[in-house]
Coordinates of C-alpha atoms in Angstrom, one line a residue:
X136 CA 0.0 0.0 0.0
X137 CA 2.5 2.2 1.0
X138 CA 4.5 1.4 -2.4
X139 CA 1.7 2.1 -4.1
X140 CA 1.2 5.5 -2.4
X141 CA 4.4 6.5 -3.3
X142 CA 4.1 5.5 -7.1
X143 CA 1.0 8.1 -7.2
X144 CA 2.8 10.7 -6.0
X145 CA 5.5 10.5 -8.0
X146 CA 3.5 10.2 -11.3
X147 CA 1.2 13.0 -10.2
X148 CA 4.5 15.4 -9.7
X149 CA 5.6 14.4 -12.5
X150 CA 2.5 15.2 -14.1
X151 CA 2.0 18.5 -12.4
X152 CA 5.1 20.1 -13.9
X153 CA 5.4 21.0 -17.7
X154 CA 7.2 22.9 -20.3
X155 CA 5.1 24.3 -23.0
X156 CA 6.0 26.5 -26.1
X157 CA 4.5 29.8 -28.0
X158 CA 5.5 30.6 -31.5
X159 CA 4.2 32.5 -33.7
X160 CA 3.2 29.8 -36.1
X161 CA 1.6 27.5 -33.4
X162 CA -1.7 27.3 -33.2
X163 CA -4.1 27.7 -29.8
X164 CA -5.8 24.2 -30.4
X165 CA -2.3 22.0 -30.2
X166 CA -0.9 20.9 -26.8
X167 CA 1.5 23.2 -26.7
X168 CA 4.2 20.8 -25.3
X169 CA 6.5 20.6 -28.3
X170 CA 8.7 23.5 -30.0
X171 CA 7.0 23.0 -33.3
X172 CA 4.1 24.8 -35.5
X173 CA 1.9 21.4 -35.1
X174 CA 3.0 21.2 -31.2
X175 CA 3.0 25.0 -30.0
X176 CA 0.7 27.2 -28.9
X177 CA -0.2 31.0 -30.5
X178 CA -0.6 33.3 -28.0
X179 CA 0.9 34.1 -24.8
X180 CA -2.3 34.3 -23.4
X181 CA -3.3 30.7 -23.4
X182 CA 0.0 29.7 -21.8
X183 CA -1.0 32.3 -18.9
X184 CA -3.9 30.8 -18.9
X185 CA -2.9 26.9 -19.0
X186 CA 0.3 26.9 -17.2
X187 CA -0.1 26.1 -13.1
X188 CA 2.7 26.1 -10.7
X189 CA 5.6 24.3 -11.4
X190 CA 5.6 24.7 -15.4
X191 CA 7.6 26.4 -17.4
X192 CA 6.6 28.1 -20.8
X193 CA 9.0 29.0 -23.5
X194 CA 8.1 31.9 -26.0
X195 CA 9.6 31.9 -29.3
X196 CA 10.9 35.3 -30.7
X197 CA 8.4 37.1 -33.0
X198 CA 5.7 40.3 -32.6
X199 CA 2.5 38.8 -30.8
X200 CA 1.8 42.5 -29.6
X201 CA -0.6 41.1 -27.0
X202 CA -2.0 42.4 -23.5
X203 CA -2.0 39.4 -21.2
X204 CA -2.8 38.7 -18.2
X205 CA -1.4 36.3 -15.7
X206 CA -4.3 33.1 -15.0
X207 CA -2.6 30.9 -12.6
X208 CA -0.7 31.1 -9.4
X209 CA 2.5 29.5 -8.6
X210 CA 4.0 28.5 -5.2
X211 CA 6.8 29.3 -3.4
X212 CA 8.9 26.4 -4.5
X213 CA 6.9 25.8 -7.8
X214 CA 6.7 29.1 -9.3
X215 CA 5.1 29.2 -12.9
X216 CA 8.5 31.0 -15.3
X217 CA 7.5 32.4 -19.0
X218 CA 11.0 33.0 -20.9
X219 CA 10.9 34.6 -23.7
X220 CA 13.9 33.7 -26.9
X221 CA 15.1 36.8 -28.4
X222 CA 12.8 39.6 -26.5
X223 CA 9.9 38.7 -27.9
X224 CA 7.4 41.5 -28.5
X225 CA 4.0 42.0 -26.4
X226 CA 2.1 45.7 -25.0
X227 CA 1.0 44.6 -21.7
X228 CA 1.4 42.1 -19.2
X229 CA -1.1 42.4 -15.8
X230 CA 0.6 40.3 -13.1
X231 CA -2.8 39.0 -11.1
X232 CA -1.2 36.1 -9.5
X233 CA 2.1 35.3 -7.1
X234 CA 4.9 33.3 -7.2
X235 CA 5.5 34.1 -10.9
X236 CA 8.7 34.6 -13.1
X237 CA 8.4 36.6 -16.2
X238 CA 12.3 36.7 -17.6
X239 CA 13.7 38.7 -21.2
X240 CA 10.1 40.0 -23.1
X241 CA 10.3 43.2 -24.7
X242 CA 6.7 46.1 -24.4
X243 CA 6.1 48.6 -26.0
X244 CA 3.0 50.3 -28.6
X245 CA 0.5 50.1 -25.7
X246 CA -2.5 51.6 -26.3
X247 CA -4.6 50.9 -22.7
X248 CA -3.8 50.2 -19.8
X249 CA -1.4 52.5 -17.8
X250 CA 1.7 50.3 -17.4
X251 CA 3.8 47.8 -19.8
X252 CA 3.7 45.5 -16.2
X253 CA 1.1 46.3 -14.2
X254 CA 1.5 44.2 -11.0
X255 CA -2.0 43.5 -9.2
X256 CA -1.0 41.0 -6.5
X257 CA 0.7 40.2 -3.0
X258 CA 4.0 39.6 -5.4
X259 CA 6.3 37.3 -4.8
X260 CA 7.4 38.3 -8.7
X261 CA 10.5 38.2 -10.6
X262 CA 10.7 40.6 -13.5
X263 CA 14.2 40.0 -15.2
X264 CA 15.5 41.1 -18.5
X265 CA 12.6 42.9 -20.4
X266 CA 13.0 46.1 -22.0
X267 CA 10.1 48.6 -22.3
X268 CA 10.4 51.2 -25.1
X269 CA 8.3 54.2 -26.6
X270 CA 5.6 54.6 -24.3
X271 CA 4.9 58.4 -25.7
X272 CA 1.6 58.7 -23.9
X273 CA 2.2 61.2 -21.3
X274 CA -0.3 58.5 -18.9
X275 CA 1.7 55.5 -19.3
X276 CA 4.4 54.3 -16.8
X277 CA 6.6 50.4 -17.5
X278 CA 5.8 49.4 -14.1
X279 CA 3.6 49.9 -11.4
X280 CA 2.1 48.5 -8.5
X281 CA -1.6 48.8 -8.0
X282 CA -4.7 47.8 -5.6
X283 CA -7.3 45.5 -6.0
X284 CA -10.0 48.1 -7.5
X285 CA -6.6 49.9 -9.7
X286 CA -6.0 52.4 -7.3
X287 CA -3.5 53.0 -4.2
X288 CA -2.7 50.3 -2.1
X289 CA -3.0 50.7 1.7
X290 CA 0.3 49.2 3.4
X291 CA -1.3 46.0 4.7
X292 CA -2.0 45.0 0.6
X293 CA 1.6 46.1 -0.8
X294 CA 3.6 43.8 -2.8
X295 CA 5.9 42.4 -1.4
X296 CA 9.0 40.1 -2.6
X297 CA 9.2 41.7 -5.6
X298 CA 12.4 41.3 -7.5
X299 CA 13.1 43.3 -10.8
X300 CA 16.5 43.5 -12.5
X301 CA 18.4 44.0 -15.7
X302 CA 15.2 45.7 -17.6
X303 CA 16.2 48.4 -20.1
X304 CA 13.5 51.4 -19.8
X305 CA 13.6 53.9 -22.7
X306 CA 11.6 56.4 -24.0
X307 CA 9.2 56.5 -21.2
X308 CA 7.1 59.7 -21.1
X309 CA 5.4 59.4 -17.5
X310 CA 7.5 57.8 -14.5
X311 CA 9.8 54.5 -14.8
X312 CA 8.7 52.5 -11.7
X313 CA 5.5 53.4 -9.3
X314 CA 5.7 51.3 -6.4
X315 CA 4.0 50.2 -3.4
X316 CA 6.5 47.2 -2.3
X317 CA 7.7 46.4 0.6
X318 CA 10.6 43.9 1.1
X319 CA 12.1 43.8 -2.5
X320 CA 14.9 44.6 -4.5
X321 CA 14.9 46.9 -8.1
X322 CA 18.5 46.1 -9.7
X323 CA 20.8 46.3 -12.2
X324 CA 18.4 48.4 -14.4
X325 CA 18.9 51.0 -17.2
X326 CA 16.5 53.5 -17.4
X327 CA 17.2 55.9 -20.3
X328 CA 15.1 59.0 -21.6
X329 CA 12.4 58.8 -18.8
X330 CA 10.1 61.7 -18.7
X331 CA 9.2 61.7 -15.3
X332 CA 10.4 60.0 -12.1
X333 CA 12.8 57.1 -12.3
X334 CA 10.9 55.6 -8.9
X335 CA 7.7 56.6 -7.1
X336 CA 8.2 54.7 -3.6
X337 CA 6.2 53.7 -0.8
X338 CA 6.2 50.6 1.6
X339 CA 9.2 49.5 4.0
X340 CA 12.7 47.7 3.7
X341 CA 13.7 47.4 0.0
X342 CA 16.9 48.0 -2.1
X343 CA 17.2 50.2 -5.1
X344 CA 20.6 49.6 -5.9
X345 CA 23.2 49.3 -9.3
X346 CA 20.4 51.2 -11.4
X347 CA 21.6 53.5 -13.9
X348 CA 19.2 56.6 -15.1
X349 CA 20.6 58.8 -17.9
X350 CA 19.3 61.1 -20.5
X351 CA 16.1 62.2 -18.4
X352 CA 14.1 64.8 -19.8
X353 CA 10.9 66.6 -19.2
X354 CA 8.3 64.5 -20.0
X355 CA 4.3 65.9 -20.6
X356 CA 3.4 65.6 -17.0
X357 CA 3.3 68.4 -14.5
X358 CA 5.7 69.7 -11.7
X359 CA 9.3 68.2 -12.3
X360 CA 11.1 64.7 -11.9
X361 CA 13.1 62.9 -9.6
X362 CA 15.2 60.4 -9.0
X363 CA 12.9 58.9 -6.5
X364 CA 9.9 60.8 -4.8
X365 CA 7.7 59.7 -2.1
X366 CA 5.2 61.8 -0.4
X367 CA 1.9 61.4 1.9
X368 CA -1.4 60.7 0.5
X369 CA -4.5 58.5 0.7
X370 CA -4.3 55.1 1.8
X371 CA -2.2 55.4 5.0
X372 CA 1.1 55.2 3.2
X373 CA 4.3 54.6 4.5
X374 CA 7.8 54.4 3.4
X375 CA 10.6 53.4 6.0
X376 CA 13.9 51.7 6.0
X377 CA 14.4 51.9 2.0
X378 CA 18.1 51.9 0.9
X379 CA 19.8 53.3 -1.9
X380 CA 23.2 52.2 -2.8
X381 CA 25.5 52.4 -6.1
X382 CA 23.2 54.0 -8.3
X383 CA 24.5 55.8 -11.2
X384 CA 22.5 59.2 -12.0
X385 CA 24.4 60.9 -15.0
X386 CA 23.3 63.5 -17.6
X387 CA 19.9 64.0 -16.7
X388 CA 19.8 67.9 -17.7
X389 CA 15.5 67.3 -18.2
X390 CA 15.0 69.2 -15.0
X391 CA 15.3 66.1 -12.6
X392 CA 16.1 66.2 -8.9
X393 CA 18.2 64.1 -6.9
X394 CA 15.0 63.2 -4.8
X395 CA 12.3 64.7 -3.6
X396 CA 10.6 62.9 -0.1
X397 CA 8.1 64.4 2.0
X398 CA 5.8 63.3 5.0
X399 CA 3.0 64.8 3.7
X400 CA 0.6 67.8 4.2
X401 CA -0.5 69.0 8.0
X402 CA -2.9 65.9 7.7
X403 CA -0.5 63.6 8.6
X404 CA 2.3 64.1 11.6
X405 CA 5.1 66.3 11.4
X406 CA 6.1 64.3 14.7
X407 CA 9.7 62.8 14.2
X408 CA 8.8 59.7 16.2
X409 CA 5.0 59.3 14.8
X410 CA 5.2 60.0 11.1
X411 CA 5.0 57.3 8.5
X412 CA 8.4 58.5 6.4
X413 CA 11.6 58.0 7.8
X414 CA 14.9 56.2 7.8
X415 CA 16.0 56.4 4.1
X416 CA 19.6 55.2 3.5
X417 CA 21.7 56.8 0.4
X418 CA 25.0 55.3 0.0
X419 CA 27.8 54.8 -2.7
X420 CA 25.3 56.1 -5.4
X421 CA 27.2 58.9 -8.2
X422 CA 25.1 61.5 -9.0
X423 CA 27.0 63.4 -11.9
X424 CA 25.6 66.4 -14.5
X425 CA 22.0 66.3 -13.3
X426 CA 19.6 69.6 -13.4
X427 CA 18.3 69.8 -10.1
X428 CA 18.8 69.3 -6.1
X429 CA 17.6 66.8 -3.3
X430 CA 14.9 67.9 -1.3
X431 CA 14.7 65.8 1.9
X432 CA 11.5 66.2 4.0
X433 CA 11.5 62.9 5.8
X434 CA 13.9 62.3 9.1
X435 CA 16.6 60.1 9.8
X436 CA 17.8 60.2 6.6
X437 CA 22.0 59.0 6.0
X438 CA 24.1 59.8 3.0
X439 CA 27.2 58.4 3.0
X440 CA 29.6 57.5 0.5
X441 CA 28.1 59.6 -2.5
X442 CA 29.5 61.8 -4.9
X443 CA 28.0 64.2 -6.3
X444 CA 29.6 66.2 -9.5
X445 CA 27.6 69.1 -11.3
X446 CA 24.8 68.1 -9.3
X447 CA 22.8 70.2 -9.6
X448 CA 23.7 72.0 -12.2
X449 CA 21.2 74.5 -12.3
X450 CA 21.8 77.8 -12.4
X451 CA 18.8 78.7 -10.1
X452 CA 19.0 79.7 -6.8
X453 CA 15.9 76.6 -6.1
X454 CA 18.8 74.6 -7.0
X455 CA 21.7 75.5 -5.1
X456 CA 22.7 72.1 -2.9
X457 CA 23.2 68.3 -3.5
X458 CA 21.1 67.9 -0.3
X459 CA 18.6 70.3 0.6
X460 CA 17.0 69.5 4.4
X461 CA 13.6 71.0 4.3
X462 CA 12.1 71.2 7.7
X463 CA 8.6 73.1 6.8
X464 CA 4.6 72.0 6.4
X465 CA 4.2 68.4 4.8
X466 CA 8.6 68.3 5.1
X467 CA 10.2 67.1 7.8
X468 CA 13.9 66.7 6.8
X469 CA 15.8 66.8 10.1
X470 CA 18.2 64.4 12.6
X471 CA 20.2 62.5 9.6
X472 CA 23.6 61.9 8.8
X473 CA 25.7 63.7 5.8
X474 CA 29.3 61.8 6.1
X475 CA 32.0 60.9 3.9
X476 CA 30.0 62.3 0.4
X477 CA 32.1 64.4 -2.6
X478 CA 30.6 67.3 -3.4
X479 CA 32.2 68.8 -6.5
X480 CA 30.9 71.8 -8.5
X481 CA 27.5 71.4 -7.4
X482 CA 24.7 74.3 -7.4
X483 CA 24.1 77.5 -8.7
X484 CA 26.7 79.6 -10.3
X485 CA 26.9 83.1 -8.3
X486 CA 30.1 84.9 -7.4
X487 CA 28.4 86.1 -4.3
X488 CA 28.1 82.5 -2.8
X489 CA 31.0 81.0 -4.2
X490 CA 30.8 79.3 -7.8
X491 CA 29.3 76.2 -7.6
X492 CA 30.2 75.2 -3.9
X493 CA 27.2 73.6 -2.9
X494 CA 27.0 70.6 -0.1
X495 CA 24.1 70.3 1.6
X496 CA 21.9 73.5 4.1
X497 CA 23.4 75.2 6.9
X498 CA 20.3 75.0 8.7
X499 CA 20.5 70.8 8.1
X500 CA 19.8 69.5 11.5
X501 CA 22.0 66.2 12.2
X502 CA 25.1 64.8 12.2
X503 CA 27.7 66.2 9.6
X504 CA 31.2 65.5 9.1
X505 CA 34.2 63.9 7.1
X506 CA 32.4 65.5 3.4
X507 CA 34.9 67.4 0.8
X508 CA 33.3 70.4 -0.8
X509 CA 35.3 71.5 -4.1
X510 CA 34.5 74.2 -6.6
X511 CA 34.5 74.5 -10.2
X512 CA 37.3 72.7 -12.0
X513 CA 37.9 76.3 -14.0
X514 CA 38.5 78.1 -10.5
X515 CA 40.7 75.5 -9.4
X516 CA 38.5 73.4 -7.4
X517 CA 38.2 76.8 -5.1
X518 CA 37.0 76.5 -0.7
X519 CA 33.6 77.3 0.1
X520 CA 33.7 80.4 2.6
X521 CA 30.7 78.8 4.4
X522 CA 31.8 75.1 4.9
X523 CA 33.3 74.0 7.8
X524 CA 33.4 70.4 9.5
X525 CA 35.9 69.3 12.6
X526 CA 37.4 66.6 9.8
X527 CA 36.2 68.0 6.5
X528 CA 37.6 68.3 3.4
X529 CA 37.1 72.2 2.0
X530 CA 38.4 72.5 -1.6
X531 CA 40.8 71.0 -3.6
X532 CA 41.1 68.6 -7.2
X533 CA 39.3 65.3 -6.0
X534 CA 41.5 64.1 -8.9
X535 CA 39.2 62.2 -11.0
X536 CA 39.8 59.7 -13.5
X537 CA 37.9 61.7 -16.5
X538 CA 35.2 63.0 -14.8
X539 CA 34.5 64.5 -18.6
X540 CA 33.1 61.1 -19.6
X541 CA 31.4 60.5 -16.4
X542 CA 34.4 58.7 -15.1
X543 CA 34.1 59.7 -11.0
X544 CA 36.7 57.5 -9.5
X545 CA 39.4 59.1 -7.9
X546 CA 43.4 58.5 -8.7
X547 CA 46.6 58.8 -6.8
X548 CA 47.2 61.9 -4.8
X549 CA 43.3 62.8 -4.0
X550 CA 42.8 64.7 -0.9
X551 CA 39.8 62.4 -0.5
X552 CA 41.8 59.3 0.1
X553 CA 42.3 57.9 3.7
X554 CA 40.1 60.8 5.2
X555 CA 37.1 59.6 5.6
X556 CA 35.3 58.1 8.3
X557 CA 35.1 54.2 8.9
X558 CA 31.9 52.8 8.2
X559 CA 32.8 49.5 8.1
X560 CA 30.1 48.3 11.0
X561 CA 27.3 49.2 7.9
X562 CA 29.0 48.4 5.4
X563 CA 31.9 47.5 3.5
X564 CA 32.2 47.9 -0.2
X565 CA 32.2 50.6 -2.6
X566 CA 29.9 51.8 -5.6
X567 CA 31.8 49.2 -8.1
X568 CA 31.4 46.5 -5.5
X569 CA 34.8 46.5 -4.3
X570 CA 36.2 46.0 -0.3
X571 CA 36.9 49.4 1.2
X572 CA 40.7 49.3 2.9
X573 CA 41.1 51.5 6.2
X574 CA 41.3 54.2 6.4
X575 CA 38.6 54.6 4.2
X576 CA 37.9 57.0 1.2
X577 CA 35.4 60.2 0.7
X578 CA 32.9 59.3 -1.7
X579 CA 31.4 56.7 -3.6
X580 CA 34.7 54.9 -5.1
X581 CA 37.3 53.4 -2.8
X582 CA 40.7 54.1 -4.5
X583 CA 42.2 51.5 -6.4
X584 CA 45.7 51.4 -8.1
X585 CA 44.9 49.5 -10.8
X586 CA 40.8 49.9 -11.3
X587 CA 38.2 48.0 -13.3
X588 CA 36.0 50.0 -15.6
X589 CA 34.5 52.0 -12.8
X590 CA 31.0 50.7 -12.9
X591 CA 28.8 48.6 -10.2
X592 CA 29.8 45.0 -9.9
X593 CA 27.2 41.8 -10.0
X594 CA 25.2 41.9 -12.8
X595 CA 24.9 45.3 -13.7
X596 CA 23.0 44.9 -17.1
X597 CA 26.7 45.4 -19.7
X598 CA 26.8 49.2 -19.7
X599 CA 29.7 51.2 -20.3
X600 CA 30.1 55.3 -20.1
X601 CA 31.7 56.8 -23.4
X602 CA 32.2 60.3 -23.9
X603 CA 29.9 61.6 -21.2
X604 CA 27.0 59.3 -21.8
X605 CA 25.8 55.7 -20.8
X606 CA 25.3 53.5 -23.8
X607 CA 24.6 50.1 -24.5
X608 CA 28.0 47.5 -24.9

């Protein structure tokens, strides 16, 4: 009996996993289990459909320009994976259901919708390799995060376990990412010619790290963009304990900030220990030739290890530091940490104030130390009449590789090497993924002899910098 017991269960594993195919010669009515016209399926849609947890579907390369949506759950160990062969092409995919994998598809010409990915679930997703292109409608994001009825999420229904990494994002006329996510990681994505914000964030404890956004410009939406923005709203949000580390922001001249967080309008508390926003970390990220500043109106944030070059690079006085503390109605930007950034050449250009010699606001309330201000490479990497720090760095050439072509690490002989503080009980390793040696390095590279190609280790999606801009290998 028992042998018998045993023999049904193995069949009926074996049974409840599967690999089936899509091409775009196959044909709905076949089983779907062989790679051939007479053997595949047509559309993605009846693989989403069919496939339950465990299976695996294969879709061929080709233009099926379809808007799918997900029809089965997977499990924890038995997730359901699509792969696509060669990118290829659909508009839409609506992630319904958890625990499933959807790895190298390609979006674009969308005409509904909202989002090339809209996810619509408790998560437990993996996004990998997809690119999503041309989305000119000024209403259409790549991917968002959305509520059972399509509208905010209140914190208890977030998504959570949400990996996405190594997309490519171009052309993308309203914001790259709007998420409500708790406990997930966005990685190793290229973001190029977004039109709005690289990330709307809410929700607590995930990673934004290794990203690179380049080439922003002002899309046909209001206000301005950011790197990231949260802010207060309906739906109780929250956003606490998010970290940002080794992100690459270069050349974004389309009137983006650095970041712009606030706690929300005299609705919700402007109490330090009460209010819902709090405990951002920024570290290691490089943050060179970008238009505008940081606005920080949530408490207890820490930047550490950044550089900052030319950013902002605004010539308006709105603009004139890397990190502005606001501490005002719906901001509450107070008791953080500035320590150990590079801040070279940054802010408005005025005479008065010092060419370009922006760092972050006297009025910043927090700790502050071990940061190197420097001025405009023309003036000689001037001092800053204003800055002053018991172990701070105030002008001087940072000595960077070729910081022309967006090169920020720093060679032999920088006044940044071996001053900074030792961090080590955080963290350990630099923006390229490399081990910091005490004593340790201002900014976001540790100093290396004889370094790599300057970009962030672990698979960072192949993208080199060449003459000032990020382009594909």
């Amino acid at each position: 009996m028992k042998l018998c017991a045993f023999i049904l269960f193995l069949c009926v594993s074996v049974a409840s996993s599967a690999t089936y195919y899509v091409r775009t010669d196959g044909n709905n009515s076949n089983t779907g289990l062989t790679d051939s016209a007479g053997g595949a399926w047509r559309t993605v849609q009846k693989a989403a459909t069919t496939a339950v947890a465990g299976d695996t579907v294969t879709v061929n390369s080709g233009n099926y320009d379809e808007d799918v949506d997900s029809g089965q759950a997977g499990t924890s160990g038995s997730p359901i994976t699509f792969t696509g062969v060669s990118q290829p092409r659909l508009k839409t995919w609506y992630l319904t259901h958890s625990w499933v994998n959807v790895d190298n598809f390609k979006f674009t010409d969308m005409t509904a919708r909202y989002s090339a990915i809209l996810i619509w679930s408790n998560a437990n997703l993996r996004i990998t390799r997809c690119r999503i292109y041309d989305l000119t409608n000024a209403n259409y994001m790549a991917i968002r995060t959305v509520g059972p009825s399509g509208d905010v999420i209140t914190m208890p229904l977030v998504a959570s376990n949400l990996y996405i990494a190594q997309c490519t994002l171009s052309n993308i006329q309203n914001h790259a990412f709007q998420m409500f996510m708790r406990d997930s990681i966005i990685e190793s994505n290229y973001a190029d010619r977004v039109g709005h914000d690289f990330l709307n964030l809410w929700g607590d404890n995930n990673i934004i790290r290794r990203n690179v956004i380049t080439n922003g410009v002002q899309g046909d939406v209001d206000n301005h963009c950011d790197f990231v923005q949260t802010y207060g709203g309906p739906g109780a949000l929250q956003a606490t304990n998010n970290l940002f580390d080794s992100n690459l922001i270069i050349n974004n001249t389309g009137d983006l900030q650095n970041c712009n967080l606030e706690v929300g309008g005299p609705a919700y508390s402007q109490d330090d220990a009460t209010n819902r926003f709090h405990h951002w970390t920024f570290r290691n990220n490089v943050f060179v030739n970008n238009y505008g500043a940081g606005n920080v109106g949530i408490p207890y944030t820490t930047w550490e290890n950044n550089t900052f070059y030319r950013s902002p690079n605004s010539n308006s006085q709105l603009h004139s530091t890397p990190i502005f503390l606001l501490d005002q109605t719906g901001f509450r930007g107070r008791l953080g940490t500035i320590s150990n950034n590079l801040f070279v050449a940054c802010g408005y250009s005025n005479a008065a104030d010092g060419l370009k010699l922006g760092y972050y606001n006297a009025s910043a309330i927090g700790v502050k130390d071990y940061n190197m201000v420097a001025g405009l490479p023309e003036h000689n990497f001037s001092t800053s009449p204003t800055f002053s720090e018991a172990n701070g760095v105030n002008g001087g050439d940072p000595l960077f590789a070729n910081i022309t072509s967006g090169d920020a690490r720093i060679s032999a002989g920088s006044p940044a090497i071996g001053v900074a503080a030792n961090l080590s009980s955080q963290f350990t390793t630099d923006f390229t993924g490399a081990t910091r040696s005490v004593p340790w390095d201002i900014g976001a590279y540790e100093f290396v002899a004889t370094p790599g190609n300057g970009l962030p280790a672990r698979g960072f999606n192949g993208k080199m910098i060449f003459g000032g801009k990020v382009v594909l290998q």
